[in-house]
Amino acid sequence: AECNETPGCIVSAIMTQFFDVANFFWTSIIAFNIYAVLVKGKGRAVEYWEKYYHMISWGLSGVLAVIVGASGGYGDAGIWCWIVESKMWLRFFCYYLPLVIVMTFNIVVCLIVMRAVRDSSQEAMVNFRLRLYVFVFIFVRMWSIFDRLQNAFNDTPVFSLALLHSIFSPMQGIANALVYGCNYQVVQQYRYCCDRNRDGTDEDTERLDGTESAAISVA
């Protein structure tokens, strides 16, 4: 059987579609969270909003994945299993349109936050972290956009674009882990959680409040 007829390929295609798009939405949620804390002073509310964050990210990703499946879009996409080449409109509507919207949203929100913290003690660190978040997200994803645009307008693939697409797209997860998870405040929170679990008590450990934990990504 060809790749697009095997159950393994279909499962791989569904997972790629669902988790990639969820990844996009989570970067926007983090950007909004930073905005809510640093610009609107809503640090105490973000824990309450968490359930809505999950509903938005996983829910919208699930809806788009179901649309692709209902349209018969999953199968051999060329370099891996995803949305078949004959369903270009599904690729645009269910993947690249959300990606471009998320990119635009993240850039706008980061610019608003950087303007809000201007002349404050947090300005240098916040600006550095936000620029890093936006740069990494765009750099990792832009190769897939270039490659798929080329595929849409030309039947002959360009090897260099396909190679860059293949290298960088799978790196989104580790890139997110590095830029969002490798800073002093996050490492301290990891240590706090590990120490609490090891000791079996948190009586002597001060837990981060809503504002601190929500702003942790820019510290």
Coordinates of N, CA and C in Angstrom, one line a residue:
A1 N 0.8 -1.2 0.0 CA 0.0 0.0 0.0 C 0.9 1.2 0.0
E2 N 0.4 2.3 -0.7 CA 1.1 3.6 -0.6 C 1.0 4.2 0.7
C3 N 1.9 5.2 1.0 CA 1.9 5.8 2.3 C 0.6 6.4 2.7
N4 N -0.1 7.0 1.7 CA -1.4 7.7 2.1 C -2.5 6.7 2.4
E5 N -2.3 5.4 2.3 CA -3.3 4.4 2.5 C -3.0 3.7 3.8
T6 N -1.9 3.9 4.5 CA -1.6 3.2 5.7 C -2.1 3.9 6.9
P7 N -2.6 3.1 7.9 CA -3.1 3.7 9.2 C -2.0 4.5 9.9
G8 N -0.8 4.0 9.8 CA 0.3 4.8 10.5 C 0.5 6.2 9.9
C9 N 0.4 6.3 8.6 CA 0.5 7.6 8.0 C -0.6 8.5 8.4
I10 N -1.8 8.0 8.4 CA -3.0 8.8 8.8 C -2.9 9.3 10.2
V11 N -2.5 8.4 11.1 CA -2.3 8.8 12.5 C -1.2 9.9 12.6
S12 N -0.1 9.7 11.9 CA 1.0 10.7 11.9 C 0.5 12.0 11.4
A13 N -0.3 12.0 10.3 CA -0.8 13.2 9.7 C -1.7 14.0 10.7
I14 N -2.6 13.2 11.4 CA -3.5 13.8 12.3 C -2.7 14.5 13.5
M15 N -1.7 13.8 14.0 CA -1.0 14.3 15.1 C -0.2 15.5 14.7
T16 N 0.4 15.5 13.5 CA 1.1 16.7 13.0 C 0.2 17.9 12.9
Q17 N -1.0 17.7 12.3 CA -1.9 18.8 12.2 C -2.4 19.3 13.6
F18 N -2.8 18.4 14.4 CA -3.4 18.8 15.7 C -2.3 19.5 16.6
F19 N -1.2 18.9 16.8 CA -0.2 19.4 17.7 C 0.6 20.6 17.2
D20 N 0.8 20.7 15.9 CA 1.4 21.9 15.4 C 0.6 23.1 15.5
V21 N -0.7 23.0 15.2 CA -1.6 24.1 15.4 C -1.8 24.5 16.8
A22 N -1.9 23.5 17.7 CA -2.0 23.8 19.1 C -0.8 24.6 19.6
N23 N 0.4 24.2 19.1 CA 1.6 24.9 19.4 C 1.5 26.4 19.0
F24 N 1.0 26.7 17.8 CA 0.8 28.1 17.4 C 0.0 28.8 18.5
F25 N -1.2 28.2 18.8 CA -2.1 28.9 19.7 C -1.5 29.1 21.1
W26 N -0.7 28.2 21.6 CA -0.1 28.3 22.9 C 0.9 29.5 22.9
T27 N 1.6 29.7 21.8 CA 2.5 30.9 21.8 C 1.7 32.2 21.9
S28 N 0.6 32.2 21.3 CA -0.3 33.4 21.4 C -0.9 33.6 22.8
I29 N -1.2 32.5 23.4 CA -1.7 32.5 24.8 C -0.7 33.0 25.7
I30 N 0.6 32.6 25.5 CA 1.7 33.1 26.4 C 1.9 34.6 26.2
A31 N 1.8 35.0 24.9 CA 1.9 36.4 24.6 C 0.8 37.2 25.3
F32 N -0.4 36.7 25.2 CA -1.5 37.4 25.8 C -1.4 37.4 27.3
N33 N -0.9 36.3 27.9 CA -0.7 36.3 29.3 C 0.3 37.3 29.8
I34 N 1.4 37.5 29.1 CA 2.4 38.5 29.4 C 1.8 39.9 29.3
Y35 N 1.0 40.1 28.3 CA 0.3 41.4 28.1 C -0.7 41.6 29.3
A36 N -1.4 40.6 29.7 CA -2.4 40.8 30.8 C -1.7 41.1 32.1
V37 N -0.5 40.6 32.3 CA 0.2 40.8 33.6 C 0.9 42.1 33.6
L38 N 1.7 42.4 32.5 CA 2.6 43.6 32.5 C 1.9 44.8 32.1
V39 N 0.8 44.7 31.3 CA 0.2 45.9 30.8 C -1.1 46.2 31.5
K40 N -1.9 45.2 31.7 CA -3.2 45.3 32.4 C -3.2 45.0 33.9
G41 N -2.1 44.5 34.4 CA -2.1 44.2 35.8 C -3.1 43.1 36.3
K42 N -3.3 42.1 35.5 CA -4.3 41.1 35.8 C -3.6 39.8 36.2
G43 N -2.5 39.9 36.9 CA -1.8 38.7 37.4 C -2.6 37.7 38.2
R44 N -3.5 38.3 39.0 CA -4.3 37.4 39.9 C -5.3 36.6 39.1
A45 N -5.6 37.1 37.9 CA -6.7 36.5 37.2 C -6.3 35.3 36.2
V46 N -5.0 35.3 36.0 CA -4.5 34.4 34.9 C -4.7 32.9 35.3
E47 N -4.6 32.6 36.6 CA -4.9 31.2 36.9 C -6.3 30.8 36.7
Y48 N -7.2 31.7 36.9 CA -8.7 31.5 36.6 C -8.9 31.3 35.1
W49 N -8.1 32.0 34.3 CA -8.2 32.0 32.8 C -7.6 30.7 32.2
E50 N -6.9 29.9 33.0 CA -6.2 28.8 32.5 C -7.1 27.8 31.8
K51 N -8.2 27.5 32.3 CA -9.1 26.6 31.7 C -9.6 27.1 30.3
Y52 N -9.7 28.4 30.2 CA -10.1 28.9 28.9 C -9.0 28.8 27.9
Y53 N -7.8 29.0 28.4 CA -6.6 28.8 27.5 C -6.6 27.4 26.9
H54 N -6.8 26.4 27.8 CA -6.8 25.0 27.3 C -8.0 24.8 26.3
M55 N -9.1 25.4 26.6 CA -10.3 25.2 25.6 C -9.9 25.9 24.3
I56 N -9.3 27.0 24.3 CA -9.0 27.7 23.0 C -7.9 26.9 22.2
S57 N -6.8 26.5 22.9 CA -5.7 25.9 22.2 C -6.1 24.5 21.7
W58 N -6.5 23.6 22.6 CA -6.9 22.3 22.2 C -8.2 22.2 21.4
G59 N -9.1 23.1 21.8 CA -10.4 23.0 21.1 C -10.4 23.5 19.7
L60 N -9.7 24.6 19.4 CA -9.6 25.1 18.0 C -8.8 24.2 17.2
S61 N -7.7 23.7 17.8 CA -6.8 22.7 17.0 C -7.6 21.5 16.7
G62 N -8.5 21.0 17.6 CA -9.3 19.8 17.4 C -10.3 20.0 16.3
V63 N -10.9 21.2 16.3 CA -11.9 21.5 15.2 C -11.3 21.5 13.8
L64 N -10.1 22.2 13.7 CA -9.4 22.2 12.5 C -8.9 20.9 12.0
A65 N -8.5 20.0 13.0 CA -8.1 18.7 12.6 C -9.3 17.8 12.1
V66 N -10.4 18.0 12.7 CA -11.6 17.3 12.3 C -12.1 17.8 10.9
I67 N -11.9 19.1 10.6 CA -12.3 19.6 9.3 C -11.4 18.9 8.2
V68 N -10.1 18.8 8.5 CA -9.2 18.2 7.5 C -9.6 16.7 7.3
G69 N -9.9 16.0 8.4 CA -10.3 14.6 8.3 C -11.6 14.4 7.6
A70 N -12.6 15.3 7.9 CA -13.9 15.2 7.2 C -13.8 15.5 5.7
S71 N -12.8 16.2 5.3 CA -12.6 16.6 3.9 C -11.7 15.6 3.2
G72 N -11.3 14.5 3.9 CA -10.4 13.5 3.3 C -9.0 14.1 3.0
G73 N -8.5 14.9 3.9 CA -7.2 15.6 3.6 C -6.0 14.9 4.0
Y74 N -6.1 13.9 4.9 CA -4.9 13.4 5.5 C -4.2 12.3 4.5
G75 N -2.9 12.3 4.5 CA -2.2 11.4 3.7 C -0.8 11.8 3.4
D76 N -0.2 11.3 2.3 CA 1.2 11.6 2.0 C 1.3 13.1 1.5
A77 N 2.1 13.9 2.2 CA 2.2 15.3 1.9 C 3.5 15.6 1.1
G78 N 4.3 14.5 0.8 CA 5.6 14.7 0.1 C 6.7 14.3 1.0
I79 N 7.1 15.2 1.9 CA 8.2 14.9 2.8 C 7.8 14.2 4.1
W80 N 6.6 14.2 4.4 CA 6.0 13.4 5.5 C 4.5 13.3 5.4
C81 N 3.9 12.7 6.3 CA 2.4 12.5 6.2 C 1.7 13.7 6.9
W82 N 0.8 14.3 6.2 CA 0.1 15.5 6.7 C -1.1 15.7 5.8
I83 N -1.3 16.9 5.2 CA -2.4 17.2 4.3 C -1.9 17.0 2.9
V84 N -2.6 16.1 2.1 CA -2.2 15.8 0.8 C -2.1 17.0 -0.1
E85 N -1.2 16.9 -1.1 CA -1.0 18.1 -2.0 C -2.2 18.5 -2.8
S86 N -3.1 17.6 -3.0 CA -4.3 17.9 -3.8 C -5.3 18.8 -3.0
K87 N -5.1 18.9 -1.7 CA -6.0 19.7 -0.9 C -5.3 21.0 -0.4
M88 N -4.8 21.8 -1.3 CA -4.1 23.0 -0.9 C -4.9 24.0 -0.1
W89 N -6.2 24.0 -0.4 CA -7.1 24.9 0.3 C -7.2 24.5 1.8
L90 N -7.1 23.2 2.1 CA -7.1 22.8 3.5 C -5.8 23.2 4.2
R91 N -4.7 23.1 3.5 CA -3.4 23.5 4.1 C -3.5 25.0 4.4
F92 N -4.0 25.8 3.5 CA -4.1 27.2 3.8 C -5.1 27.6 4.9
F93 N -6.3 27.0 4.8 CA -7.3 27.4 5.8 C -7.1 26.8 7.2
C94 N -6.6 25.6 7.3 CA -6.5 24.9 8.6 C -5.1 24.9 9.2
Y95 N -4.1 25.4 8.5 CA -2.8 25.5 9.0 C -2.1 26.8 8.8
Y96 N -1.9 27.3 7.6 CA -1.2 28.5 7.4 C -1.9 29.8 7.7
L97 N -3.2 29.8 7.5 CA -3.9 31.0 7.9 C -3.9 31.2 9.5
P98 N -4.1 30.1 10.3 CA -3.9 30.3 11.7 C -2.4 30.7 12.1
L99 N -1.5 30.1 11.3 CA -0.1 30.4 11.6 C 0.2 31.9 11.3
V100 N -0.3 32.4 10.2 CA 0.0 33.9 9.9 C -0.7 34.8 10.9
I101 N -2.0 34.4 11.3 CA -2.7 35.2 12.3 C -2.0 35.2 13.6
V102 N -1.5 34.0 14.0 CA -0.7 33.9 15.3 C 0.6 34.8 15.2
M103 N 1.3 34.7 14.1 CA 2.5 35.5 14.0 C 2.2 37.0 14.1
T104 N 1.2 37.4 13.4 CA 0.8 38.8 13.5 C 0.4 39.2 14.9
F105 N -0.5 38.4 15.5 CA -0.9 38.7 16.9 C 0.3 38.8 17.8
N106 N 1.2 37.8 17.8 CA 2.3 37.8 18.7 C 3.2 39.1 18.5
I107 N 3.4 39.5 17.2 CA 4.2 40.7 17.0 C 3.5 41.9 17.6
V108 N 2.3 42.0 17.3 CA 1.5 43.2 17.8 C 1.5 43.3 19.3
V109 N 1.2 42.1 20.0 CA 1.2 42.1 21.4 C 2.6 42.4 22.0
C110 N 3.6 41.9 21.4 CA 4.9 42.1 21.9 C 5.3 43.6 21.8
L111 N 4.9 44.2 20.7 CA 5.2 45.6 20.5 C 4.4 46.5 21.6
I112 N 3.2 46.1 21.9 CA 2.4 46.8 22.9 C 3.1 46.6 24.3
V113 N 3.5 45.4 24.6 CA 4.1 45.2 25.9 C 5.4 46.0 26.0
M114 N 6.3 46.0 24.9 CA 7.5 46.7 25.0 C 7.3 48.2 25.1
R115 N 6.3 48.7 24.5 CA 5.9 50.1 24.7 C 5.5 50.4 26.1
A116 N 4.7 49.5 26.7 CA 4.2 49.7 28.1 C 5.3 49.7 29.1
V117 N 6.4 48.9 28.9 CA 7.4 48.8 29.9 C 8.5 49.8 29.7
R118 N 8.4 50.7 28.7 CA 9.4 51.6 28.4 C 9.7 52.5 29.6
D119 N 11.0 52.7 29.8 CA 11.5 53.5 30.9 C 11.3 52.9 32.3
S120 N 10.9 51.6 32.3 CA 10.8 50.9 33.6 C 12.0 50.1 33.9
S121 N 12.2 49.6 35.1 CA 13.3 48.8 35.5 C 13.3 47.4 34.7
Q122 N 12.2 47.0 34.2 CA 12.0 45.8 33.5 C 12.3 45.9 32.0
E123 N 12.5 47.1 31.5 CA 12.5 47.3 30.1 C 13.5 46.4 29.3
A124 N 14.8 46.4 29.8 CA 15.8 45.7 29.0 C 15.6 44.2 28.9
M125 N 15.2 43.6 30.1 CA 15.0 42.2 30.1 C 13.7 41.8 29.4
V126 N 12.7 42.5 29.6 CA 11.4 42.2 28.9 C 11.6 42.3 27.4
N127 N 12.2 43.4 26.9 CA 12.4 43.6 25.5 C 13.2 42.5 24.9
F128 N 14.3 42.1 25.6 CA 15.1 41.0 25.1 C 14.4 39.7 25.0
R129 N 13.6 39.3 26.0 CA 12.9 38.1 26.0 C 11.8 38.1 24.9
L130 N 11.1 39.2 24.8 CA 10.0 39.2 23.8 C 10.5 39.2 22.4
R131 N 11.6 39.9 22.1 CA 12.2 39.8 20.8 C 12.7 38.4 20.5
L132 N 13.2 37.7 21.5 CA 13.7 36.4 21.3 C 12.5 35.4 21.0
Y133 N 11.4 35.5 21.7 CA 10.3 34.7 21.5 C 9.8 34.8 20.0
V134 N 9.6 36.1 19.6 CA 9.1 36.4 18.3 C 10.1 35.9 17.2
F135 N 11.4 36.2 17.4 CA 12.4 35.8 16.4 C 12.4 34.2 16.2
V136 N 12.4 33.5 17.4 CA 12.5 32.0 17.3 C 11.3 31.5 16.6
F137 N 10.1 32.0 17.0 CA 8.9 31.4 16.4 C 8.9 31.7 14.8
I138 N 9.2 32.9 14.4 CA 9.1 33.2 13.0 C 10.2 32.5 12.2
F139 N 11.5 32.4 12.8 CA 12.6 31.8 12.1 C 12.3 30.3 11.9
V140 N 11.7 29.6 12.9 CA 11.5 28.2 12.8 C 10.3 27.9 11.8
R141 N 9.3 28.8 11.8 CA 8.1 28.5 10.9 C 8.2 29.1 9.5
M142 N 9.1 30.0 9.3 CA 9.1 30.7 8.0 C 9.5 29.8 6.8
W143 N 10.3 28.8 7.1 CA 10.8 27.9 6.1 C 9.6 27.0 5.6
S144 N 8.7 26.6 6.4 CA 7.6 25.9 6.0 C 6.7 26.7 5.1
I145 N 6.5 28.0 5.5 CA 5.7 28.9 4.6 C 6.3 29.1 3.3
F146 N 7.6 29.3 3.2 CA 8.3 29.5 1.9 C 8.2 28.2 1.1
D147 N 8.4 27.0 1.7 CA 8.3 25.8 1.0 C 6.9 25.5 0.4
R148 N 5.9 25.7 1.3 CA 4.6 25.4 0.8 C 4.0 26.4 -0.2
L149 N 4.5 27.6 -0.1 CA 4.1 28.6 -1.2 C 4.7 28.2 -2.5
Q150 N 6.0 27.7 -2.4 CA 6.6 27.3 -3.7 C 5.8 26.0 -4.2
N151 N 5.4 25.1 -3.3 CA 4.7 23.9 -3.8 C 3.4 24.3 -4.4
A152 N 2.7 25.4 -3.9 CA 1.4 25.8 -4.4 C 1.5 26.4 -5.8
F153 N 2.6 27.0 -6.1 CA 2.7 27.7 -7.4 C 3.6 27.0 -8.4
N154 N 4.3 25.9 -8.0 CA 5.2 25.2 -8.9 C 5.1 23.7 -8.5
D155 N 4.9 22.9 -9.5 CA 4.9 21.4 -9.3 C 6.2 20.8 -9.0
T156 N 7.3 21.5 -9.3 CA 8.6 21.0 -9.1 C 9.2 21.5 -7.7
P157 N 9.4 20.6 -6.8 CA 9.9 21.0 -5.5 C 11.3 21.6 -5.5
V158 N 11.6 22.5 -4.7 CA 13.0 23.1 -4.5 C 13.6 22.3 -3.4
F159 N 14.7 21.6 -3.7 CA 15.3 20.8 -2.6 C 15.8 21.6 -1.4
S160 N 16.4 22.8 -1.6 CA 16.9 23.5 -0.5 C 15.7 24.0 0.4
L161 N 14.6 24.4 -0.1 CA 13.5 24.8 0.7 C 12.9 23.6 1.5
A162 N 12.8 22.4 0.8 CA 12.3 21.2 1.4 C 13.2 20.8 2.6
L163 N 14.5 20.9 2.3 CA 15.5 20.6 3.4 C 15.4 21.4 4.6
L164 N 15.3 22.8 4.4 CA 15.2 23.7 5.5 C 13.9 23.5 6.2
H165 N 12.8 23.2 5.5 CA 11.5 22.9 6.1 C 11.6 21.7 7.0
S166 N 12.3 20.7 6.4 CA 12.4 19.4 7.2 C 13.2 19.5 8.4
I167 N 14.2 20.4 8.4 CA 15.1 20.6 9.5 C 14.5 21.4 10.6
F168 N 13.9 22.5 10.2 CA 13.4 23.5 11.3 C 12.0 23.2 11.8
S169 N 11.1 22.7 11.0 CA 9.8 22.5 11.5 C 9.7 21.6 12.7
P170 N 10.4 20.4 12.7 CA 10.4 19.6 13.9 C 11.1 20.2 15.1
M171 N 11.8 21.3 14.9 CA 12.5 21.9 16.1 C 11.7 22.9 16.9
Q172 N 10.4 23.1 16.5 CA 9.6 24.0 17.2 C 9.5 23.7 18.7
G173 N 9.3 22.4 19.0 CA 9.1 22.1 20.4 C 10.3 22.4 21.2
I174 N 11.5 21.9 20.8 CA 12.7 22.2 21.6 C 13.1 23.7 21.6
A175 N 12.7 24.4 20.5 CA 13.0 25.8 20.5 C 12.1 26.5 21.5
N176 N 10.8 26.1 21.6 CA 9.9 26.7 22.6 C 10.4 26.4 24.0
A177 N 10.9 25.1 24.2 CA 11.4 24.8 25.6 C 12.6 25.6 26.0
L178 N 13.4 25.9 25.0 CA 14.6 26.7 25.3 C 14.3 28.1 25.6
V179 N 13.5 28.8 24.7 CA 13.3 30.2 24.9 C 12.3 30.5 26.0
Y180 N 11.3 29.6 26.3 CA 10.3 29.9 27.3 C 10.7 29.3 28.7
G181 N 11.5 28.2 28.6 CA 11.8 27.5 29.8 C 13.2 27.6 30.4
C182 N 14.1 28.3 29.7 CA 15.5 28.4 30.2 C 15.8 29.8 30.7
N183 N 15.1 30.2 31.7 CA 15.5 31.5 32.3 C 15.5 31.3 33.8
Y184 N 16.1 32.2 34.5 CA 16.3 32.1 36.0 C 15.0 31.8 36.8
Q185 N 13.9 32.5 36.5 CA 12.7 32.4 37.3 C 12.1 31.0 37.0
V186 N 12.1 30.5 35.8 CA 11.5 29.2 35.5 C 12.3 28.1 36.2
V187 N 13.7 28.2 36.1 CA 14.5 27.2 36.7 C 14.2 27.2 38.3
Q188 N 14.1 28.4 38.9 CA 13.8 28.4 40.3 C 12.4 27.8 40.6
Q189 N 11.5 28.0 39.7 CA 10.2 27.3 39.9 C 10.3 25.8 39.8
Y190 N 11.1 25.3 38.9 CA 11.3 23.9 38.8 C 11.9 23.4 40.1
R191 N 12.9 24.1 40.6 CA 13.5 23.7 41.9 C 12.5 23.7 43.0
Y192 N 11.7 24.7 43.0 CA 10.6 24.7 44.1 C 9.7 23.5 44.0
C193 N 9.3 23.2 42.8 CA 8.4 22.0 42.7 C 9.1 20.7 43.0
C194 N 10.3 20.6 42.6 CA 11.0 19.3 42.9 C 11.3 19.2 44.4
D195 N 11.7 20.3 45.1 CA 11.9 20.3 46.5 C 10.6 20.0 47.3
R196 N 9.5 20.6 46.9 CA 8.2 20.3 47.5 C 7.8 18.9 47.4
N197 N 8.0 18.3 46.2 CA 7.7 16.9 46.0 C 8.6 16.0 46.8
R198 N 9.8 16.3 46.9 CA 10.8 15.5 47.7 C 10.5 15.6 49.2
D199 N 10.2 16.7 49.7 CA 10.0 16.9 51.1 C 8.6 16.5 51.5
G200 N 7.6 16.5 50.6 CA 6.3 16.1 50.9 C 5.5 17.2 51.6
T201 N 6.0 18.4 51.6 CA 5.4 19.6 52.2 C 5.8 20.8 51.6
D202 N 5.0 21.8 51.6 CA 5.3 23.2 51.1 C 5.1 24.2 52.2
E203 N 5.1 23.8 53.5 CA 4.9 24.8 54.5 C 6.0 25.8 54.6
D204 N 7.2 25.4 54.4 CA 8.3 26.3 54.5 C 8.8 27.0 53.2
T205 N 8.0 26.8 52.2 CA 8.4 27.3 50.9 C 7.3 28.3 50.4
E206 N 7.7 29.5 50.0 CA 6.8 30.5 49.6 C 6.5 30.2 48.1
R207 N 5.2 30.1 47.8 CA 4.8 29.8 46.4 C 4.6 31.2 45.7
L208 N 5.0 31.1 44.4 CA 4.8 32.3 43.6 C 3.3 32.7 43.5
D209 N 3.0 34.0 43.6 CA 1.6 34.4 43.5 C 1.3 34.5 42.0
G210 N 0.0 34.8 41.7 CA -0.4 34.8 40.3 C 0.4 35.7 39.4
T211 N 0.7 37.0 39.9 CA 1.4 37.9 39.1 C 2.8 37.4 38.7
E212 N 3.5 36.9 39.8 CA 4.9 36.4 39.5 C 4.9 35.2 38.6
S213 N 4.0 34.2 38.9 CA 4.0 33.0 38.0 C 3.6 33.3 36.6
A214 N 2.7 34.3 36.4 CA 2.3 34.6 35.1 C 3.3 35.3 34.3
A215 N 4.1 36.2 35.0 CA 5.1 36.9 34.3 C 6.5 36.2 34.2
I216 N 6.5 34.9 34.6 CA 7.7 34.2 34.8 C 8.5 34.0 33.5
S217 N 7.7 34.0 32.4 CA 8.3 33.8 31.1 C 9.2 35.0 30.6
V218 N 9.1 36.1 31.2 CA 9.9 37.3 30.7 C 10.9 37.6 31.7
A219 N 11.0 36.9 32.8 CA 12.0 37.2 33.8 C 13.4 36.7 33.4

